[in-house]
Amino acid sequence: MSEQDTGETRSVEISYFDGTTRTAEVVDREVPYPDGKLIVSRTDPQGIITHANQAFIDMSGYTEDELIGTNHYILRHPDMPAIAFKGLWDTIGEGTKWHGYVKNLRKDGAYYWVKATVIPNIRNGKLVGYTSVRRKPSRSKISESEALYKTLLAEEK
C-alpha cells in the first residue's frame, strides 16, 4: 500500500473521451495486485469489453455481466491523466503493441496498479479489437508512474 492511503472517500466526476461523464466514489485505498495472476480482457475496436478472465473480474470488483458490453474506460481512475490514454490509443491505432503502468478504479472505489500490455487483434488484415494483459507492477515503477501522472494531471488543468 502507498504511504498516502488514507481510506478517505471522495466523489469525483470523471469525463471520458466520448463526452460521457459519471460520478464515482473514489476511496484512497489500494488493493494489492495478486502474485502469480494475469488479468486478461478483450475489447472490440471501440473499447467495449467482450471478454474478461476471472482475475479481471476479481480485481475490478464488477461481475462478468457488468463488464461485458461496457467500455473499458469504466476502470479509469481520476488520478490517470488523459494524455496517458491518448498515448495508448495513438500507439495501438498504428497497429503497434503498447506497454504502460495504469492505476485502475475498482467498482468499490478502491484502486489497483497494473503493468499493462495492449495488443491490436488483426484478423484477415482487419482490426477486430484489442487484447490487454496486465501483470503485477514493481513498487518502484508505481512510484515513478505516480510522480509522472501527478505532473501530467497538473498540466492538464
Tab-separated table of N, CA and C in Angstrom:
chain	number	residue	atom	x	y	z
A	1	MET	N	0.838	-1.170	0.000
A	1	MET	CA	0.000	0.000	0.000
A	1	MET	C	0.890	1.243	0.000
A	2	SER	N	0.409	2.274	-0.627
A	2	SER	CA	1.139	3.520	-0.670
A	2	SER	C	1.049	4.215	0.678
A	3	GLU	N	2.063	4.995	0.987
A	3	GLU	CA	2.061	5.716	2.255
A	3	GLU	C	0.899	6.687	2.364
A	4	GLN	N	0.405	7.201	1.220
A	4	GLN	CA	-0.657	8.194	1.267
A	4	GLN	C	-2.053	7.585	1.361
A	5	ASP	N	-2.182	6.264	1.411
A	5	ASP	CA	-3.504	5.649	1.534
A	5	ASP	C	-4.133	6.082	2.848
A	6	THR	N	-5.310	6.668	2.756
A	6	THR	CA	-5.993	7.154	3.949
A	6	THR	C	-7.331	6.470	4.164
A	7	GLY	N	-7.853	5.828	3.134
A	7	GLY	CA	-9.161	5.214	3.236
A	7	GLY	C	-10.290	6.217	3.108
A	8	GLU	N	-9.960	7.492	2.887
A	8	GLU	CA	-10.981	8.530	2.738
A	8	GLU	C	-11.698	8.377	1.404
A	9	THR	N	-13.003	8.717	1.395
A	9	THR	CA	-13.827	8.626	0.198
A	9	THR	C	-14.130	10.023	-0.317
A	10	ARG	N	-14.111	10.173	-1.630
A	10	ARG	CA	-14.477	11.441	-2.263
A	10	ARG	C	-15.298	11.156	-3.506
A	11	SER	N	-16.220	12.036	-3.817
A	11	SER	CA	-16.992	11.928	-5.053
A	11	SER	C	-16.259	12.691	-6.137
A	12	VAL	N	-16.085	12.057	-7.277
A	12	VAL	CA	-15.339	12.655	-8.380
A	12	VAL	C	-16.154	12.484	-9.659
A	13	GLU	N	-16.242	13.558	-10.446
A	13	GLU	CA	-16.854	13.429	-11.763
A	13	GLU	C	-15.755	13.090	-12.750
A	14	ILE	N	-15.960	11.984	-13.467
A	14	ILE	CA	-14.972	11.514	-14.436
A	14	ILE	C	-15.542	11.750	-15.828
A	15	SER	N	-14.757	12.428	-16.671
A	15	SER	CA	-15.160	12.695	-18.057
A	15	SER	C	-14.379	11.777	-18.979
A	16	TYR	N	-15.077	11.222	-19.958
A	16	TYR	CA	-14.460	10.309	-20.903
A	16	TYR	C	-14.363	10.965	-22.273
A	17	PHE	N	-13.491	10.402	-23.121
A	17	PHE	CA	-13.212	10.983	-24.437
A	17	PHE	C	-14.451	11.068	-25.329
A	18	ASP	N	-15.436	10.217	-25.076
A	18	ASP	CA	-16.629	10.221	-25.931
A	18	ASP	C	-17.685	11.221	-25.469
A	19	GLY	N	-17.334	12.030	-24.461
A	19	GLY	CA	-18.248	13.062	-23.988
A	19	GLY	C	-19.116	12.645	-22.817
A	20	THR	N	-19.111	11.367	-22.462
A	20	THR	CA	-19.896	10.936	-21.323
A	20	THR	C	-19.151	11.248	-20.028
A	21	THR	N	-19.930	11.354	-18.959
A	21	THR	CA	-19.355	11.582	-17.636
A	21	THR	C	-20.078	10.687	-16.638
A	22	ARG	N	-19.448	10.479	-15.514
A	22	ARG	CA	-20.108	9.787	-14.408
A	22	ARG	C	-19.495	10.255	-13.104
A	23	THR	N	-20.283	10.192	-12.061
A	23	THR	CA	-19.782	10.494	-10.728
A	23	THR	C	-19.419	9.175	-10.072
A	24	ALA	N	-18.198	9.099	-9.562
A	24	ALA	CA	-17.719	7.869	-8.928
A	24	ALA	C	-17.274	8.181	-7.510
A	25	GLU	N	-17.512	7.241	-6.632
A	25	GLU	CA	-16.975	7.330	-5.282
A	25	GLU	C	-15.578	6.732	-5.329
A	26	VAL	N	-14.583	7.517	-4.952
A	26	VAL	CA	-13.199	7.091	-5.003
A	26	VAL	C	-12.681	6.983	-3.574
A	27	VAL	N	-12.126	5.830	-3.251
A	27	VAL	CA	-11.597	5.565	-1.917
A	27	VAL	C	-10.075	5.510	-2.018
A	28	ASP	N	-9.403	6.209	-1.144
A	28	ASP	CA	-7.942	6.208	-1.166
A	28	ASP	C	-7.428	4.948	-0.467
A	29	ARG	N	-7.632	3.803	-1.155
A	29	ARG	CA	-7.215	2.504	-0.623
A	29	ARG	C	-6.779	1.624	-1.768
A	30	GLU	N	-5.548	1.146	-1.677
A	30	GLU	CA	-5.027	0.269	-2.723
A	30	GLU	C	-5.340	-1.190	-2.407
A	31	VAL	N	-5.790	-1.901	-3.419
A	31	VAL	CA	-5.955	-3.354	-3.349
A	31	VAL	C	-4.725	-3.945	-4.021
A	32	PRO	N	-3.917	-4.687	-3.284
A	32	PRO	CA	-2.680	-5.214	-3.870
A	32	PRO	C	-2.952	-6.183	-5.018
A	33	TYR	N	-2.134	-6.069	-6.053
A	33	TYR	CA	-2.229	-6.995	-7.191
A	33	TYR	C	-1.797	-8.372	-6.698
A	34	PRO	N	-2.583	-9.410	-7.001
A	34	PRO	CA	-2.231	-10.748	-6.506
A	34	PRO	C	-1.023	-11.334	-7.230
A	35	ASP	N	-0.159	-11.973	-6.475
A	35	ASP	CA	1.014	-12.630	-7.054
A	35	ASP	C	0.580	-13.751	-7.993
A	36	GLY	N	1.291	-13.878	-9.105
A	36	GLY	CA	1.095	-15.004	-9.998
A	36	GLY	C	-0.149	-14.949	-10.870
A	37	LYS	N	-0.852	-13.850	-10.892
A	37	LYS	CA	-2.082	-13.738	-11.690
A	37	LYS	C	-1.848	-12.848	-12.898
A	38	LEU	N	-2.550	-13.161	-13.995
A	38	LEU	CA	-2.594	-12.310	-15.172
A	38	LEU	C	-4.039	-11.868	-15.350
A	39	ILE	N	-4.237	-10.583	-15.509
A	39	ILE	CA	-5.562	-10.053	-15.822
A	39	ILE	C	-5.633	-9.958	-17.344
A	40	VAL	N	-6.659	-10.563	-17.924
A	40	VAL	CA	-6.793	-10.562	-19.376
A	40	VAL	C	-8.196	-10.096	-19.746
A	41	SER	N	-8.246	-9.204	-20.726
A	41	SER	CA	-9.542	-8.806	-21.286
A	41	SER	C	-9.370	-8.568	-22.769
A	42	ARG	N	-10.499	-8.656	-23.475
A	42	ARG	CA	-10.529	-8.312	-24.890
A	42	ARG	C	-11.640	-7.304	-25.093
A	43	THR	N	-11.431	-6.424	-26.072
A	43	THR	CA	-12.443	-5.432	-26.413
A	43	THR	C	-12.655	-5.425	-27.916
A	44	ASP	N	-13.741	-4.774	-28.319
A	44	ASP	CA	-13.929	-4.507	-29.747
A	44	ASP	C	-13.095	-3.273	-30.093
A	45	PRO	N	-13.090	-2.826	-31.336
A	45	PRO	CA	-12.248	-1.679	-31.712
A	45	PRO	C	-12.583	-0.372	-30.971
A	46	GLN	N	-13.794	-0.250	-30.433
A	46	GLN	CA	-14.190	0.965	-29.707
A	46	GLN	C	-13.903	0.881	-28.204
A	47	GLY	N	-13.348	-0.246	-27.749
A	47	GLY	CA	-13.025	-0.387	-26.334
A	47	GLY	C	-14.116	-1.022	-25.492
A	48	ILE	N	-15.131	-1.600	-26.136
A	48	ILE	CA	-16.203	-2.285	-25.411
A	48	ILE	C	-15.712	-3.681	-25.032
A	49	ILE	N	-15.818	-4.039	-23.769
A	49	ILE	CA	-15.302	-5.314	-23.271
A	49	ILE	C	-16.122	-6.469	-23.839
A	50	THR	N	-15.405	-7.442	-24.435
A	50	THR	CA	-16.045	-8.636	-24.990
A	50	THR	C	-15.634	-9.904	-24.236
A	51	HIS	N	-14.554	-9.826	-23.441
A	51	HIS	CA	-14.077	-10.970	-22.654
A	51	HIS	C	-13.373	-10.439	-21.420
A	52	ALA	N	-13.605	-11.115	-20.293
A	52	ALA	CA	-12.915	-10.784	-19.039
A	52	ALA	C	-12.588	-12.088	-18.324
A	53	ASN	N	-11.321	-12.306	-17.996
A	53	ASN	CA	-10.990	-13.525	-17.262
A	53	ASN	C	-11.325	-13.338	-15.776
A	54	GLN	N	-11.234	-14.423	-15.022
A	54	GLN	CA	-11.647	-14.373	-13.609
A	54	GLN	C	-10.786	-13.411	-12.797
A	55	ALA	N	-9.494	-13.322	-13.101
A	55	ALA	CA	-8.629	-12.385	-12.370
A	55	ALA	C	-9.084	-10.940	-12.593
A	56	PHE	N	-9.522	-10.621	-13.809
A	56	PHE	CA	-10.033	-9.280	-14.106
A	56	PHE	C	-11.319	-9.020	-13.322
A	57	ILE	N	-12.207	-9.986	-13.326
A	57	ILE	CA	-13.463	-9.850	-12.589
A	57	ILE	C	-13.164	-9.632	-11.104
A	58	ASP	N	-12.289	-10.456	-10.549
A	58	ASP	CA	-11.956	-10.360	-9.122
A	58	ASP	C	-11.333	-9.018	-8.769
A	59	MET	N	-10.359	-8.553	-9.563
A	59	MET	CA	-9.663	-7.303	-9.229
A	59	MET	C	-10.532	-6.072	-9.459
A	60	SER	N	-11.386	-6.116	-10.477
A	60	SER	CA	-12.204	-4.942	-10.779
A	60	SER	C	-13.356	-4.773	-9.794
A	61	GLY	N	-13.802	-5.878	-9.205
A	61	GLY	CA	-14.942	-5.827	-8.302
A	61	GLY	C	-16.290	-5.863	-9.004
A	62	TYR	N	-16.267	-5.887	-10.323
A	62	TYR	CA	-17.503	-5.980	-11.108
A	62	TYR	C	-17.794	-7.448	-11.396
A	63	THR	N	-19.047	-7.760	-11.697
A	63	THR	CA	-19.387	-9.101	-12.163
A	63	THR	C	-19.057	-9.187	-13.648
A	64	GLU	N	-19.000	-10.399	-14.159
A	64	GLU	CA	-18.766	-10.574	-15.583
A	64	GLU	C	-19.864	-9.887	-16.388
A	65	ASP	N	-21.108	-10.021	-15.952
A	65	ASP	CA	-22.232	-9.394	-16.657
A	65	ASP	C	-22.125	-7.872	-16.665
A	66	GLU	N	-21.583	-7.291	-15.599
A	66	GLU	CA	-21.407	-5.838	-15.559
A	66	GLU	C	-20.287	-5.378	-16.489
A	67	LEU	N	-19.275	-6.212	-16.688
A	67	LEU	CA	-18.129	-5.841	-17.519
A	67	LEU	C	-18.400	-6.020	-19.014
A	68	ILE	N	-18.951	-7.167	-19.394
A	68	ILE	CA	-19.163	-7.461	-20.812
A	68	ILE	C	-20.169	-6.461	-21.385
A	69	GLY	N	-19.776	-5.815	-22.488
A	69	GLY	CA	-20.643	-4.824	-23.124
A	69	GLY	C	-20.444	-3.409	-22.613
A	70	THR	N	-19.529	-3.230	-21.660
A	70	THR	CA	-19.227	-1.912	-21.087
A	70	THR	C	-17.888	-1.423	-21.623
A	71	ASN	N	-17.754	-0.112	-21.795
A	71	ASN	CA	-16.481	0.423	-22.250
A	71	ASN	C	-15.415	0.221	-21.173
A	72	HIS	N	-14.225	-0.156	-21.613
A	72	HIS	CA	-13.105	-0.429	-20.702
A	72	HIS	C	-12.780	0.792	-19.844
A	73	TYR	N	-13.173	1.971	-20.298
A	73	TYR	CA	-12.847	3.168	-19.520
A	73	TYR	C	-13.591	3.244	-18.187
A	74	ILE	N	-14.490	2.322	-17.924
A	74	ILE	CA	-15.151	2.290	-16.621
A	74	ILE	C	-14.120	2.127	-15.496
A	75	LEU	N	-12.933	1.612	-15.847
A	75	LEU	CA	-11.872	1.397	-14.866
A	75	LEU	C	-10.947	2.606	-14.722
A	76	ARG	N	-11.210	3.667	-15.472
A	76	ARG	CA	-10.301	4.812	-15.435
A	76	ARG	C	-10.351	5.522	-14.086
A	77	HIS	N	-9.238	5.537	-13.435
A	77	HIS	CA	-9.110	6.245	-12.147
A	77	HIS	C	-8.885	7.718	-12.435
A	78	PRO	N	-9.501	8.616	-11.645
A	78	PRO	CA	-9.325	10.051	-11.909
A	78	PRO	C	-7.891	10.548	-11.722
A	79	ASP	N	-7.024	9.761	-11.110
A	79	ASP	CA	-5.613	10.139	-10.989
A	79	ASP	C	-4.835	9.874	-12.272
A	80	MET	N	-5.475	9.233	-13.251
A	80	MET	CA	-4.812	8.950	-14.527
A	80	MET	C	-5.024	10.121	-15.481
A	81	PRO	N	-3.939	10.703	-15.998
A	81	PRO	CA	-4.086	11.811	-16.945
A	81	PRO	C	-4.599	11.337	-18.297
A	82	ALA	N	-5.388	12.170	-18.940
A	82	ALA	CA	-5.948	11.840	-20.256
A	82	ALA	C	-4.843	11.564	-21.274
A	83	ILE	N	-3.727	12.277	-21.171
A	83	ILE	CA	-2.642	12.128	-22.139
A	83	ILE	C	-2.076	10.702	-22.123
A	84	ALA	N	-2.145	10.036	-20.983
A	84	ALA	CA	-1.660	8.653	-20.910
A	84	ALA	C	-2.498	7.760	-21.814
A	85	PHE	N	-3.805	7.970	-21.813
A	85	PHE	CA	-4.675	7.155	-22.652
A	85	PHE	C	-4.608	7.585	-24.109
A	86	LYS	N	-4.331	8.860	-24.355
A	86	LYS	CA	-4.131	9.300	-25.740
A	86	LYS	C	-2.926	8.565	-26.324
A	87	GLY	N	-1.864	8.452	-25.535
A	87	GLY	CA	-0.678	7.721	-25.989
A	87	GLY	C	-0.984	6.268	-26.279
A	88	LEU	N	-1.778	5.651	-25.426
A	88	LEU	CA	-2.182	4.270	-25.643
A	88	LEU	C	-2.941	4.150	-26.958
A	89	TRP	N	-3.999	4.973	-27.130
A	89	TRP	CA	-4.831	4.875	-28.333
A	89	TRP	C	-4.060	5.232	-29.599
A	90	ASP	N	-3.157	6.221	-29.520
A	90	ASP	CA	-2.336	6.563	-30.688
A	90	ASP	C	-1.455	5.381	-31.088
A	91	THR	N	-0.856	4.718	-30.094
A	91	THR	CA	0.054	3.602	-30.360
A	91	THR	C	-0.687	2.412	-30.951
A	92	ILE	N	-1.773	1.985	-30.304
A	92	ILE	CA	-2.487	0.809	-30.801
A	92	ILE	C	-3.227	1.132	-32.101
A	93	GLY	N	-3.561	2.404	-32.300
A	93	GLY	CA	-4.204	2.819	-33.547
A	93	GLY	C	-3.281	2.660	-34.747
A	94	GLU	N	-1.970	2.678	-34.477
A	94	GLU	CA	-0.974	2.445	-35.530
A	94	GLU	C	-0.697	0.954	-35.723
A	95	GLY	N	-1.400	0.126	-34.958
A	95	GLY	CA	-1.196	-1.315	-35.056
A	95	GLY	C	-0.023	-1.819	-34.247
A	96	THR	N	0.451	-1.014	-33.310
A	96	THR	CA	1.626	-1.340	-32.511
A	96	THR	C	1.229	-1.707	-31.084
A	97	LYS	N	1.979	-2.625	-30.502
A	97	LYS	CA	1.771	-3.036	-29.116
A	97	LYS	C	2.130	-1.870	-28.182
A	98	TRP	N	1.355	-1.686	-27.099
A	98	TRP	CA	1.584	-0.616	-26.111
A	98	TRP	C	1.856	-1.243	-24.758
A	99	HIS	N	2.799	-0.644	-24.022
A	99	HIS	CA	3.096	-1.051	-22.632
A	99	HIS	C	2.994	0.182	-21.757
A	100	GLY	N	2.481	0.012	-20.549
A	100	GLY	CA	2.454	1.125	-19.617
A	100	GLY	C	1.933	0.707	-18.251
A	101	TYR	N	1.980	1.655	-17.337
A	101	TYR	CA	1.531	1.431	-15.963
A	101	TYR	C	0.246	2.216	-15.764
A	102	VAL	N	-0.770	1.534	-15.221
A	102	VAL	CA	-2.096	2.129	-15.122
A	102	VAL	C	-2.650	1.930	-13.714
A	103	LYS	N	-3.222	3.000	-13.181
A	103	LYS	CA	-3.953	2.949	-11.914
A	103	LYS	C	-5.422	2.780	-12.269
A	104	ASN	N	-6.000	1.645	-11.894
A	104	ASN	CA	-7.383	1.331	-12.231
A	104	ASN	C	-8.310	1.560	-11.041
A	105	LEU	N	-9.530	1.966	-11.349
A	105	LEU	CA	-10.571	2.210	-10.346
A	105	LEU	C	-11.464	0.978	-10.250
A	106	ARG	N	-11.594	0.448	-9.044
A	106	ARG	CA	-12.480	-0.694	-8.808
A	106	ARG	C	-13.923	-0.220	-8.617
A	107	LYS	N	-14.845	-1.139	-8.717
A	107	LYS	CA	-16.259	-0.814	-8.513
A	107	LYS	C	-16.499	-0.217	-7.126
A	108	ASP	N	-15.765	-0.707	-6.114
A	108	ASP	CA	-15.952	-0.228	-4.747
A	108	ASP	C	-15.232	1.084	-4.471
A	109	GLY	N	-14.581	1.662	-5.498
A	109	GLY	CA	-13.900	2.949	-5.349
A	109	GLY	C	-12.441	2.859	-4.974
A	110	ALA	N	-11.977	1.681	-4.569
A	110	ALA	CA	-10.554	1.490	-4.283
A	110	ALA	C	-9.807	1.404	-5.623
A	111	TYR	N	-8.500	1.220	-5.571
A	111	TYR	CA	-7.717	1.170	-6.805
A	111	TYR	C	-6.704	0.046	-6.768
A	112	TYR	N	-6.188	-0.269	-7.960
A	112	TYR	CA	-5.091	-1.218	-8.088
A	112	TYR	C	-4.235	-0.798	-9.273
A	113	TRP	N	-2.941	-1.071	-9.174
A	113	TRP	CA	-1.989	-0.740	-10.232
A	113	TRP	C	-1.694	-1.976	-11.069
A	114	VAL	N	-1.482	-1.753	-12.368
A	114	VAL	CA	-1.115	-2.838	-13.272
A	114	VAL	C	0.004	-2.392	-14.209
A	115	LYS	N	0.767	-3.379	-14.656
A	115	LYS	CA	1.679	-3.203	-15.783
A	115	LYS	C	0.929	-3.787	-16.967
A	116	ALA	N	0.490	-2.930	-17.883
A	116	ALA	CA	-0.406	-3.348	-18.961
A	116	ALA	C	0.316	-3.452	-20.298
A	117	THR	N	-0.103	-4.438	-21.071
A	117	THR	CA	0.287	-4.576	-22.469
A	117	THR	C	-0.998	-4.682	-23.269
A	118	VAL	N	-1.155	-3.838	-24.271
A	118	VAL	CA	-2.345	-3.867	-25.123
A	118	VAL	C	-1.886	-4.170	-26.546
A	119	ILE	N	-2.542	-5.176	-27.140
A	119	ILE	CA	-2.154	-5.667	-28.459
A	119	ILE	C	-3.351	-5.578	-29.402
A	120	PRO	N	-3.193	-4.943	-30.567
A	120	PRO	CA	-4.279	-4.951	-31.555
A	120	PRO	C	-4.504	-6.371	-32.077
A	121	ASN	N	-5.758	-6.770	-32.220
A	121	ASN	CA	-6.106	-8.074	-32.789
A	121	ASN	C	-6.497	-7.873	-34.250
A	122	ILE	N	-5.696	-8.411	-35.152
A	122	ILE	CA	-5.922	-8.266	-36.583
A	122	ILE	C	-6.330	-9.628	-37.142
A	123	ARG	N	-7.454	-9.679	-37.843
A	123	ARG	CA	-7.919	-10.904	-38.496
A	123	ARG	C	-8.157	-10.595	-39.969
A	124	ASN	N	-7.497	-11.357	-40.847
A	124	ASN	CA	-7.628	-11.153	-42.297
A	124	ASN	C	-7.378	-9.699	-42.680
A	125	GLY	N	-6.368	-9.097	-42.042
A	125	GLY	CA	-5.987	-7.732	-42.349
A	125	GLY	C	-6.878	-6.656	-41.756
A	126	LYS	N	-7.860	-7.055	-40.937
A	126	LYS	CA	-8.802	-6.084	-40.376
A	126	LYS	C	-8.716	-6.072	-38.852
A	127	LEU	N	-8.730	-4.871	-38.270
A	127	LEU	CA	-8.734	-4.729	-36.818
A	127	LEU	C	-10.078	-5.203	-36.273
A	128	VAL	N	-10.039	-6.190	-35.366
A	128	VAL	CA	-11.287	-6.689	-34.779
A	128	VAL	C	-11.389	-6.367	-33.298
A	129	GLY	N	-10.325	-5.817	-32.721
A	129	GLY	CA	-10.364	-5.455	-31.310
A	129	GLY	C	-8.978	-5.434	-30.716
A	130	TYR	N	-8.949	-5.510	-29.384
A	130	TYR	CA	-7.687	-5.431	-28.655
A	130	TYR	C	-7.685	-6.453	-27.536
A	131	THR	N	-6.504	-6.955	-27.220
A	131	THR	CA	-6.313	-7.803	-26.049
A	131	THR	C	-5.400	-7.057	-25.099
A	132	SER	N	-5.790	-7.024	-23.832
A	132	SER	CA	-4.978	-6.404	-22.800
A	132	SER	C	-4.607	-7.455	-21.767
A	133	VAL	N	-3.308	-7.534	-21.479
A	133	VAL	CA	-2.795	-8.444	-20.460
A	133	VAL	C	-2.113	-7.590	-19.412
A	134	ARG	N	-2.538	-7.780	-18.155
A	134	ARG	CA	-1.968	-6.991	-17.074
A	134	ARG	C	-1.245	-7.899	-16.084
A	135	ARG	N	-0.096	-7.393	-15.636
A	135	ARG	CA	0.755	-8.106	-14.684
A	135	ARG	C	0.965	-7.230	-13.452
A	136	LYS	N	1.533	-7.858	-12.445
A	136	LYS	CA	1.852	-7.127	-11.216
A	136	LYS	C	3.030	-6.197	-11.488
A	137	PRO	N	2.867	-4.893	-11.210
A	137	PRO	CA	3.975	-3.956	-11.423
A	137	PRO	C	4.888	-3.897	-10.192
A	138	SER	N	6.111	-3.449	-10.405
A	138	SER	CA	7.031	-3.277	-9.279
A	138	SER	C	6.661	-2.000	-8.522
A	139	ARG	N	6.971	-1.974	-7.238
A	139	ARG	CA	6.682	-0.772	-6.427
A	139	ARG	C	7.459	0.433	-6.958
A	140	SER	N	8.673	0.214	-7.473
A	140	SER	CA	9.458	1.346	-7.977
A	140	SER	C	8.796	1.948	-9.212
A	141	LYS	N	8.249	1.106	-10.109
A	141	LYS	CA	7.561	1.621	-11.301
A	141	LYS	C	6.262	2.330	-10.921
A	142	ILE	N	5.574	1.836	-9.905
A	142	ILE	CA	4.366	2.516	-9.421
A	142	ILE	C	4.739	3.905	-8.906
A	143	SER	N	5.804	3.995	-8.126
A	143	SER	CA	6.236	5.297	-7.595
A	143	SER	C	6.601	6.254	-8.715
A	144	GLU	N	7.338	5.769	-9.718
A	144	GLU	CA	7.696	6.606	-10.869
A	144	GLU	C	6.440	7.077	-11.603
A	145	SER	N	5.494	6.163	-11.794
A	145	SER	CA	4.260	6.493	-12.519
A	145	SER	C	3.422	7.497	-11.736
A	146	GLU	N	3.318	7.324	-10.424
A	146	GLU	CA	2.549	8.263	-9.600
A	146	GLU	C	3.097	9.678	-9.742
A	147	ALA	N	4.423	9.811	-9.685
A	147	ALA	CA	5.043	11.135	-9.805
A	147	ALA	C	4.790	11.733	-11.186
A	148	LEU	N	4.973	10.941	-12.231
A	148	LEU	CA	4.751	11.417	-13.597
A	148	LEU	C	3.292	11.821	-13.799
A	149	TYR	N	2.363	10.968	-13.380
A	149	TYR	CA	0.947	11.237	-13.608
A	149	TYR	C	0.477	12.458	-12.834
A	150	LYS	N	1.024	12.665	-11.649
A	150	LYS	CA	0.673	13.852	-10.855
A	150	LYS	C	1.081	15.116	-11.627
A	151	THR	N	2.269	15.112	-12.209
A	151	THR	CA	2.758	16.248	-13.008
A	151	THR	C	1.889	16.448	-14.242
A	152	LEU	N	1.577	15.359	-14.949
A	152	LEU	CA	0.764	15.463	-16.161
A	152	LEU	C	-0.655	15.956	-15.861
A	153	LEU	N	-1.224	15.493	-14.751
A	153	LEU	CA	-2.561	15.957	-14.354
A	153	LEU	C	-2.561	17.458	-14.073
A	154	ALA	N	-1.517	17.927	-13.399
A	154	ALA	CA	-1.413	19.357	-13.081
A	154	ALA	C	-1.337	20.174	-14.366
A	155	GLU	N	-0.636	19.651	-15.371
A	155	GLU	CA	-0.513	20.339	-16.651
A	155	GLU	C	-1.832	20.353	-17.422
A	156	GLU	N	-2.668	19.329	-17.215
A	156	GLU	CA	-3.951	19.246	-17.909
A	156	GLU	C	-4.956	20.265	-17.381
A	157	LYS	N	-4.785	20.660	-16.145
A	157	LYS	CA	-5.771	21.561	-15.517
A	157	LYS	C	-5.533	23.006	-15.844
